[in-house]
Amino acid sequence: MSYEYIYKPSTVEHAPTLLLLHGTGGTENDLLDVANFIDPNANILSLRGNEPEGPYNRFFKRHGEGNLDVENLKFHAQDLYNFIDEMAEAIGFDRDKVVPIGYSNGANIAGGMLHMFDNPFKGAILLHAMVPFETDNMPNLSKTPVFIGAGSNDPIVATSESENLTKALESAGATVTLHWENYGHSLSMPELQAAKGWYASAV
Ligand code: MLT
């Protein structure tokens, strides 16, 4: 499947590419400021979710809030993974330097890819993510450091979800930084500052 997307090339050669994945009901415009804050010198590839839920753009189906349709999530994770490969080939950005920044539903599809493919990214920023699905067959993530931004009072993502996601990624060899704030399910400036600091040292 294809995606509506925005691509903004960096002026810097061999720059990393930030892959932006919005939350439920968002668009490809939502995380542009976040990406610019995290790394103003990166290429930006920002996608619009192609699995609509009524008027809301999403990256995969769900049965209800926080109740993910795992088969559909896996289908879209594979499809998105292929799309990134195709875009790298067509546009010419370095596939080995892709770093997703996902929020909520977008973080969950990025988390899905981290549960399916060996070192799919140079690093990953997952903001208010859940465990996409449970598996005994985690891929190798020893070269994919991950930043997880979580809310101690997030009404959609329980603290145990953030902790279990951290454990799952660590079990695959990822170095995970789990950062807590208390702004519910919202993105906050302290969280983004922490993500920026993590990115500067980890990616
Ligand atoms: C999801 O469906 O991915 C999660 O419930 C988060 C969200 O509502 O987007």
PDB file of C-alpha atoms and ligand atoms in Angstrom:
ATOM      1  CA  MET A   1       0.000   0.000   0.000  1.00  0.00           C
ATOM      2  CA  SER A   2       1.201   3.515  -0.555  1.00  0.00           C
ATOM      3  CA  TYR A   3       1.151   6.499   1.751  1.00  0.00           C
ATOM      4  CA  GLU A   4       0.518  10.199   1.492  1.00  0.00           C
ATOM      5  CA  TYR A   5       3.802  11.662   2.650  1.00  0.00           C
ATOM      6  CA  ILE A   6       6.031  14.704   2.970  1.00  0.00           C
ATOM      7  CA  TYR A   7       9.729  14.396   2.202  1.00  0.00           C
ATOM      8  CA  LYS A   8      12.073  17.224   3.156  1.00  0.00           C
ATOM      9  CA  PRO A   9      15.675  16.645   2.194  1.00  0.00           C
ATOM     10  CA  SER A  10      18.493  17.866   4.410  1.00  0.00           C
ATOM     11  CA  THR A  11      21.131  20.174   3.012  1.00  0.00           C
ATOM     12  CA  VAL A  12      23.707  18.051   4.839  1.00  0.00           C
ATOM     13  CA  GLU A  13      25.166  15.079   2.970  1.00  0.00           C
ATOM     14  CA  HIS A  14      24.614  11.582   4.419  1.00  0.00           C
ATOM     15  CA  ALA A  15      22.188  12.952   7.021  1.00  0.00           C
ATOM     16  CA  PRO A  16      19.959  10.603   9.020  1.00  0.00           C
ATOM     17  CA  THR A  17      16.284  10.434   8.030  1.00  0.00           C
ATOM     18  CA  LEU A  18      13.599  10.989  10.643  1.00  0.00           C
ATOM     19  CA  LEU A  19      10.537   8.885   9.853  1.00  0.00           C
ATOM     20  CA  LEU A  20       7.502  10.625  11.367  1.00  0.00           C
ATOM     21  CA  LEU A  21       4.495   8.552  12.407  1.00  0.00           C
ATOM     22  CA  HIS A  22       1.571  10.482  13.873  1.00  0.00           C
ATOM     23  CA  GLY A  23      -1.032   9.439  16.443  1.00  0.00           C
ATOM     24  CA  THR A  24      -4.677   8.480  15.796  1.00  0.00           C
ATOM     25  CA  GLY A  25      -6.464  11.234  13.879  1.00  0.00           C
ATOM     26  CA  GLY A  26      -3.244  12.986  12.958  1.00  0.00           C
ATOM     27  CA  THR A  27      -1.619  13.855   9.665  1.00  0.00           C
ATOM     28  CA  GLU A  28       1.851  13.980   8.173  1.00  0.00           C
ATOM     29  CA  ASN A  29       2.124  17.598   9.376  1.00  0.00           C
ATOM     30  CA  ASP A  30       1.817  16.853  13.096  1.00  0.00           C
ATOM     31  CA  LEU A  31       5.382  15.947  14.012  1.00  0.00           C
ATOM     32  CA  LEU A  32       7.298  18.263  11.665  1.00  0.00           C
ATOM     33  CA  ASP A  33       8.111  20.733  14.462  1.00  0.00           C
ATOM     34  CA  VAL A  34       9.154  17.866  16.733  1.00  0.00           C
ATOM     35  CA  ALA A  35      11.505  16.533  14.053  1.00  0.00           C
ATOM     36  CA  ASN A  36      12.970  19.969  13.466  1.00  0.00           C
ATOM     37  CA  PHE A  37      13.553  20.305  17.205  1.00  0.00           C
ATOM     38  CA  ILE A  38      15.202  16.878  17.546  1.00  0.00           C
ATOM     39  CA  ASP A  39      17.507  17.267  14.514  1.00  0.00           C
ATOM     40  CA  PRO A  40      17.194  20.290  12.196  1.00  0.00           C
ATOM     41  CA  ASN A  41      19.804  18.742   9.883  1.00  0.00           C
ATOM     42  CA  ALA A  42      17.992  15.449   9.221  1.00  0.00           C
ATOM     43  CA  ASN A  43      16.002  14.461   6.155  1.00  0.00           C
ATOM     44  CA  ILE A  44      12.321  14.148   7.047  1.00  0.00           C
ATOM     45  CA  LEU A  45       9.977  11.477   5.736  1.00  0.00           C
ATOM     46  CA  SER A  46       6.561  12.000   7.301  1.00  0.00           C
ATOM     47  CA  LEU A  47       3.711   9.602   6.523  1.00  0.00           C
ATOM     48  CA  ARG A  48      -0.054   9.722   6.822  1.00  0.00           C
ATOM     49  CA  GLY A  49      -1.543   6.522   8.213  1.00  0.00           C
ATOM     50  CA  ASN A  50      -3.384   4.588   5.495  1.00  0.00           C
ATOM     51  CA  GLU A  51      -5.805   2.570   7.647  1.00  0.00           C
ATOM     52  CA  PRO A  52      -8.613   5.067   8.358  1.00  0.00           C
ATOM     53  CA  GLU A  53     -10.958   4.623  11.304  1.00  0.00           C
ATOM     54  CA  GLY A  54     -13.908   6.750  10.219  1.00  0.00           C
ATOM     55  CA  PRO A  55     -12.443  10.240   9.768  1.00  0.00           C
ATOM     56  CA  TYR A  56      -9.271   9.399  11.724  1.00  0.00           C
ATOM     57  CA  ASN A  57      -6.007   8.434  10.066  1.00  0.00           C
ATOM     58  CA  ARG A  58      -4.312   5.447  11.678  1.00  0.00           C
ATOM     59  CA  PHE A  59      -1.458   3.093  10.807  1.00  0.00           C
ATOM     60  CA  PHE A  60      -3.387  -0.113  11.651  1.00  0.00           C
ATOM     61  CA  LYS A  61      -6.780  -1.234  12.936  1.00  0.00           C
ATOM     62  CA  ARG A  62      -7.827  -1.582  16.562  1.00  0.00           C
ATOM     63  CA  HIS A  63     -10.778  -3.251  18.238  1.00  0.00           C
ATOM     64  CA  GLY A  64     -11.134  -0.342  20.690  1.00  0.00           C
ATOM     65  CA  GLU A  65      -8.937   2.138  22.504  1.00  0.00           C
ATOM     66  CA  GLY A  66      -5.777   0.339  23.575  1.00  0.00           C
ATOM     67  CA  ASN A  67      -7.040  -2.941  22.075  1.00  0.00           C
ATOM     68  CA  LEU A  68      -4.810  -3.473  19.044  1.00  0.00           C
ATOM     69  CA  ASP A  69      -5.704  -5.670  16.071  1.00  0.00           C
ATOM     70  CA  VAL A  70      -2.444  -7.607  16.079  1.00  0.00           C
ATOM     71  CA  GLU A  71      -2.863  -9.346  12.715  1.00  0.00           C
ATOM     72  CA  ASN A  72      -3.598  -6.032  11.040  1.00  0.00           C
ATOM     73  CA  LEU A  73      -0.713  -4.376  12.907  1.00  0.00           C
ATOM     74  CA  LYS A  74       1.689  -7.065  11.629  1.00  0.00           C
ATOM     75  CA  PHE A  75       0.400  -6.676   8.072  1.00  0.00           C
ATOM     76  CA  HIS A  76       0.959  -2.907   8.142  1.00  0.00           C
ATOM     77  CA  ALA A  77       4.333  -3.209   9.904  1.00  0.00           C
ATOM     78  CA  GLN A  78       5.569  -5.452   7.068  1.00  0.00           C
ATOM     79  CA  ASP A  79       4.030  -3.164   4.452  1.00  0.00           C
ATOM     80  CA  LEU A  80       5.537  -0.027   6.025  1.00  0.00           C
ATOM     81  CA  TYR A  81       8.933  -1.701   6.304  1.00  0.00           C
ATOM     82  CA  ASN A  82       8.804  -2.459   2.557  1.00  0.00           C
ATOM     83  CA  PHE A  83       7.672   1.094   1.816  1.00  0.00           C
ATOM     84  CA  ILE A  84      10.681   2.559   3.676  1.00  0.00           C
ATOM     85  CA  ASP A  85      13.014   0.332   1.639  1.00  0.00           C
ATOM     86  CA  GLU A  86      11.327   1.455  -1.589  1.00  0.00           C
ATOM     87  CA  MET A  87      11.476   5.139  -0.635  1.00  0.00           C
ATOM     88  CA  ALA A  88      15.165   4.890   0.282  1.00  0.00           C
ATOM     89  CA  GLU A  89      15.825   3.391  -3.130  1.00  0.00           C
ATOM     90  CA  ALA A  90      13.667   5.908  -5.018  1.00  0.00           C
ATOM     91  CA  ILE A  91      14.708   9.068  -3.157  1.00  0.00           C
ATOM     92  CA  GLY A  92      18.256   8.076  -2.314  1.00  0.00           C
ATOM     93  CA  PHE A  93      18.383   8.552   1.454  1.00  0.00           C
ATOM     94  CA  ASP A  94      20.520   6.157   3.471  1.00  0.00           C
ATOM     95  CA  ARG A  95      18.296   3.238   4.592  1.00  0.00           C
ATOM     96  CA  ASP A  96      20.752   2.449   7.389  1.00  0.00           C
ATOM     97  CA  LYS A  97      20.211   5.873   8.937  1.00  0.00           C
ATOM     98  CA  VAL A  98      16.434   5.905   9.402  1.00  0.00           C
ATOM     99  CA  VAL A  99      15.160   6.880  12.864  1.00  0.00           C
ATOM    100  CA  PRO A 100      11.392   6.731  13.456  1.00  0.00           C
ATOM    101  CA  ILE A 101       9.722   9.251  15.730  1.00  0.00           C
ATOM    102  CA  GLY A 102       6.324   7.786  16.519  1.00  0.00           C
ATOM    103  CA  TYR A 103       3.574   9.105  18.753  1.00  0.00           C
ATOM    104  CA  SER A 104       0.853   6.850  20.171  1.00  0.00           C
ATOM    105  CA  ASN A 105      -0.572   4.859  17.223  1.00  0.00           C
ATOM    106  CA  GLY A 106       2.531   5.835  15.195  1.00  0.00           C
ATOM    107  CA  ALA A 107       4.805   4.674  18.017  1.00  0.00           C
ATOM    108  CA  ASN A 108       2.926   1.371  18.091  1.00  0.00           C
ATOM    109  CA  ILE A 109       3.513   0.642  14.401  1.00  0.00           C
ATOM    110  CA  ALA A 110       7.204   1.528  14.881  1.00  0.00           C
ATOM    111  CA  GLY A 111       7.228  -0.782  17.920  1.00  0.00           C
ATOM    112  CA  GLY A 112       5.666  -3.471  15.725  1.00  0.00           C
ATOM    113  CA  MET A 113       8.591  -3.249  13.284  1.00  0.00           C
ATOM    114  CA  LEU A 114      10.988  -3.457  16.239  1.00  0.00           C
ATOM    115  CA  HIS A 115       9.267  -6.741  17.170  1.00  0.00           C
ATOM    116  CA  MET A 116       9.600  -8.212  13.662  1.00  0.00           C
ATOM    117  CA  PHE A 117      12.864  -7.193  11.983  1.00  0.00           C
ATOM    118  CA  ASP A 118      16.542  -7.334  12.910  1.00  0.00           C
ATOM    119  CA  ASN A 119      17.917  -3.848  13.597  1.00  0.00           C
ATOM    120  CA  PRO A 120      15.353  -2.138  11.342  1.00  0.00           C
ATOM    121  CA  PHE A 121      16.497   1.370  12.316  1.00  0.00           C
ATOM    122  CA  LYS A 122      19.533   3.339  13.449  1.00  0.00           C
ATOM    123  CA  GLY A 123      17.563   4.170  16.571  1.00  0.00           C
ATOM    124  CA  ALA A 124      13.927   4.790  17.485  1.00  0.00           C
ATOM    125  CA  ILE A 125      11.953   7.349  19.467  1.00  0.00           C
ATOM    126  CA  LEU A 126       8.686   5.871  20.744  1.00  0.00           C
ATOM    127  CA  LEU A 127       6.420   8.399  22.445  1.00  0.00           C
ATOM    128  CA  HIS A 128       3.540   6.937  24.468  1.00  0.00           C
ATOM    129  CA  ALA A 129       3.864   3.465  22.963  1.00  0.00           C
ATOM    130  CA  MET A 130       2.299   0.170  24.001  1.00  0.00           C
ATOM    131  CA  VAL A 131       3.561  -3.407  23.657  1.00  0.00           C
ATOM    132  CA  PRO A 132       2.520  -4.065  20.015  1.00  0.00           C
ATOM    133  CA  PHE A 133       2.219  -7.801  20.576  1.00  0.00           C
ATOM    134  CA  GLU A 134       3.876 -10.495  22.669  1.00  0.00           C
ATOM    135  CA  THR A 135       6.338 -12.877  21.080  1.00  0.00           C
ATOM    136  CA  ASP A 136       9.023 -15.367  22.100  1.00  0.00           C
ATOM    137  CA  ASN A 137      10.814 -14.666  18.823  1.00  0.00           C
ATOM    138  CA  MET A 138      12.174 -11.166  19.177  1.00  0.00           C
ATOM    139  CA  PRO A 139      14.575 -10.135  16.399  1.00  0.00           C
ATOM    140  CA  ASN A 140      18.106  -8.842  17.045  1.00  0.00           C
ATOM    141  CA  LEU A 141      18.021  -5.201  18.160  1.00  0.00           C
ATOM    142  CA  SER A 142      21.600  -4.956  19.427  1.00  0.00           C
ATOM    143  CA  LYS A 143      22.312  -2.066  17.041  1.00  0.00           C
ATOM    144  CA  THR A 144      19.029  -0.221  17.579  1.00  0.00           C
ATOM    145  CA  PRO A 145      18.972   2.007  20.668  1.00  0.00           C
ATOM    146  CA  VAL A 146      15.475   3.090  21.687  1.00  0.00           C
ATOM    147  CA  PHE A 147      14.089   6.081  23.572  1.00  0.00           C
ATOM    148  CA  ILE A 148      10.671   5.552  25.152  1.00  0.00           C
ATOM    149  CA  GLY A 149       8.773   8.608  26.375  1.00  0.00           C
ATOM    150  CA  ALA A 150       6.102   7.544  28.865  1.00  0.00           C
ATOM    151  CA  GLY A 151       3.566   9.182  31.155  1.00  0.00           C
ATOM    152  CA  SER A 152       3.294   8.071  34.772  1.00  0.00           C
ATOM    153  CA  ASN A 153      -0.368   9.129  34.543  1.00  0.00           C
ATOM    154  CA  ASP A 154      -1.044   8.192  30.894  1.00  0.00           C
ATOM    155  CA  PRO A 155      -4.719   7.104  30.740  1.00  0.00           C
ATOM    156  CA  ILE A 156      -4.173   5.065  27.532  1.00  0.00           C
ATOM    157  CA  VAL A 157      -0.765   3.470  28.181  1.00  0.00           C
ATOM    158  CA  ALA A 158      -0.438   1.896  31.650  1.00  0.00           C
ATOM    159  CA  THR A 159       2.973   2.219  33.325  1.00  0.00           C
ATOM    160  CA  SER A 160       3.287  -1.583  33.138  1.00  0.00           C
ATOM    161  CA  GLU A 161       2.964  -1.359  29.304  1.00  0.00           C
ATOM    162  CA  SER A 162       5.909   1.049  29.108  1.00  0.00           C
ATOM    163  CA  GLU A 163       7.915  -1.187  31.439  1.00  0.00           C
ATOM    164  CA  ASN A 164       7.015  -4.370  29.538  1.00  0.00           C
ATOM    165  CA  LEU A 165       7.880  -2.731  26.218  1.00  0.00           C
ATOM    166  CA  THR A 166      11.253  -1.741  27.668  1.00  0.00           C
ATOM    167  CA  LYS A 167      11.866  -5.332  28.837  1.00  0.00           C
ATOM    168  CA  ALA A 168      10.860  -6.813  25.465  1.00  0.00           C
ATOM    169  CA  LEU A 169      13.199  -4.523  23.529  1.00  0.00           C
ATOM    170  CA  GLU A 170      16.021  -5.122  26.022  1.00  0.00           C
ATOM    171  CA  SER A 171      15.522  -8.872  25.693  1.00  0.00           C
ATOM    172  CA  ALA A 172      16.297  -8.394  21.981  1.00  0.00           C
ATOM    173  CA  GLY A 173      19.559  -6.618  22.813  1.00  0.00           C
ATOM    174  CA  ALA A 174      18.388  -3.012  22.469  1.00  0.00           C
ATOM    175  CA  THR A 175      19.731  -0.346  24.792  1.00  0.00           C
ATOM    176  CA  VAL A 176      16.551   1.331  25.999  1.00  0.00           C
ATOM    177  CA  THR A 177      16.139   4.695  27.700  1.00  0.00           C
ATOM    178  CA  LEU A 178      12.758   4.870  29.428  1.00  0.00           C
ATOM    179  CA  HIS A 179      11.900   8.471  30.288  1.00  0.00           C
ATOM    180  CA  TRP A 180       8.932   9.368  32.502  1.00  0.00           C
ATOM    181  CA  GLU A 181       6.887  12.546  32.597  1.00  0.00           C
ATOM    182  CA  ASN A 182       3.470  13.202  34.103  1.00  0.00           C
ATOM    183  CA  TYR A 183       1.558  14.890  31.291  1.00  0.00           C
ATOM    184  CA  GLY A 184      -0.808  11.986  30.647  1.00  0.00           C
ATOM    185  CA  HIS A 185      -0.845  10.815  27.014  1.00  0.00           C
ATOM    186  CA  SER A 186       0.370  14.221  25.759  1.00  0.00           C
ATOM    187  CA  LEU A 187       3.746  15.127  24.386  1.00  0.00           C
ATOM    188  CA  SER A 188       5.550  17.605  26.606  1.00  0.00           C
ATOM    189  CA  MET A 189       8.571  19.841  26.195  1.00  0.00           C
ATOM    190  CA  PRO A 190      10.590  18.067  28.926  1.00  0.00           C
ATOM    191  CA  GLU A 191       9.936  14.755  27.150  1.00  0.00           C
ATOM    192  CA  LEU A 192      11.069  16.160  23.801  1.00  0.00           C
ATOM    193  CA  GLN A 193      14.137  17.716  25.416  1.00  0.00           C
ATOM    194  CA  ALA A 194      15.027  14.318  26.858  1.00  0.00           C
ATOM    195  CA  ALA A 195      14.489  12.713  23.429  1.00  0.00           C
ATOM    196  CA  LYS A 196      16.726  15.327  21.802  1.00  0.00           C
ATOM    197  CA  GLY A 197      19.473  14.703  24.363  1.00  0.00           C
ATOM    198  CA  TRP A 198      19.165  10.946  23.842  1.00  0.00           C
ATOM    199  CA  TYR A 199      19.320  11.359  20.037  1.00  0.00           C
ATOM    200  CA  ALA A 200      22.432  13.543  20.238  1.00  0.00           C
ATOM    201  CA  SER A 201      24.316  10.861  22.131  1.00  0.00           C
ATOM    202  CA  ALA A 202      22.772   7.602  20.871  1.00  0.00           C
ATOM    203  CA  VAL A 203      22.247   8.093  17.132  1.00  0.00           C
TER     204      VAL A 203
HETATM  205  C1  MLT B   1      -3.435   2.480  19.298  1.00  0.00           C
HETATM  206  O1  MLT B   1      -4.518   2.172  18.895  1.00  0.00           O
HETATM  207  O2  MLT B   1      -2.392   2.426  18.640  1.00  0.00           O
HETATM  208  C2  MLT B   1      -3.396   2.977  20.692  1.00  0.00           C
HETATM  209  O3  MLT B   1      -4.619   2.771  21.314  1.00  0.00           O
HETATM  210  C3  MLT B   1      -3.035   4.408  20.767  1.00  0.00           C
HETATM  211  C4  MLT B   1      -4.010   5.223  20.001  1.00  0.00           C
HETATM  212  O4  MLT B   1      -5.163   5.341  20.407  1.00  0.00           O
HETATM  213  O5  MLT B   1      -3.626   5.753  18.979  1.00  0.00           O
END
